[in-house]
Amino acid sequence: MTAEKKLPEGPITTEELARTPKCNENVRSAMNSEVEKFLAQGGAVTQVESGYRADPPKKPESKYGSRPI
């Protein structure tokens, strides 16, 4: 969850992919503690409207016929 953790070498194992209730609870607990730490350091959480995009789609650019003969 944090940048401090090192990624394991090699492929992801079946154990790491297992989605057991205990595993999910551990992930939720870790995420909750990270959010609390972020907020304690002065961070803020803002609610964003549904469907908001930080990078709106651009009109496709046509380069057809742009090169001289």
Short mmCIF file of C-alpha atoms in Angstrom, two decimals, residues 8-31:
data_model
loop_
_atom_site.label_atom_id
_atom_site.label_comp_id
_atom_site.label_asym_id
_atom_site.label_seq_id
_atom_site.Cartn_x
_atom_site.Cartn_y
_atom_site.Cartn_z
CA PRO A 8 8.47 -9.16 -4.30
CA GLU A 9 10.76 -10.51 -6.97
CA GLY A 10 9.29 -12.95 -9.45
CA PRO A 11 5.72 -13.72 -10.49
CA ILE A 12 2.67 -13.22 -8.28
CA THR A 13 1.75 -16.43 -6.48
CA THR A 14 -1.69 -17.96 -5.99
CA GLU A 15 -1.44 -17.16 -2.28
CA GLU A 16 -1.03 -13.47 -3.08
CA LEU A 17 -4.09 -13.58 -5.33
CA ALA A 18 -6.29 -15.35 -2.76
CA ARG A 19 -9.20 -13.15 -1.71
CA THR A 20 -10.11 -14.59 1.67
CA PRO A 21 -12.17 -12.59 4.17
CA LYS A 22 -9.15 -12.47 6.49
CA CYS A 23 -6.96 -11.12 3.67
CA ASN A 24 -9.58 -8.50 2.79
CA GLU A 25 -9.80 -7.42 6.43
CA ASN A 26 -6.02 -7.05 6.59
CA VAL A 27 -6.06 -4.86 3.47
CA ARG A 28 -8.90 -2.73 4.87
CA SER A 29 -7.07 -2.35 8.17
CA ALA A 30 -3.83 -1.30 6.45
CA MET A 31 -5.68 1.15 4.21
#
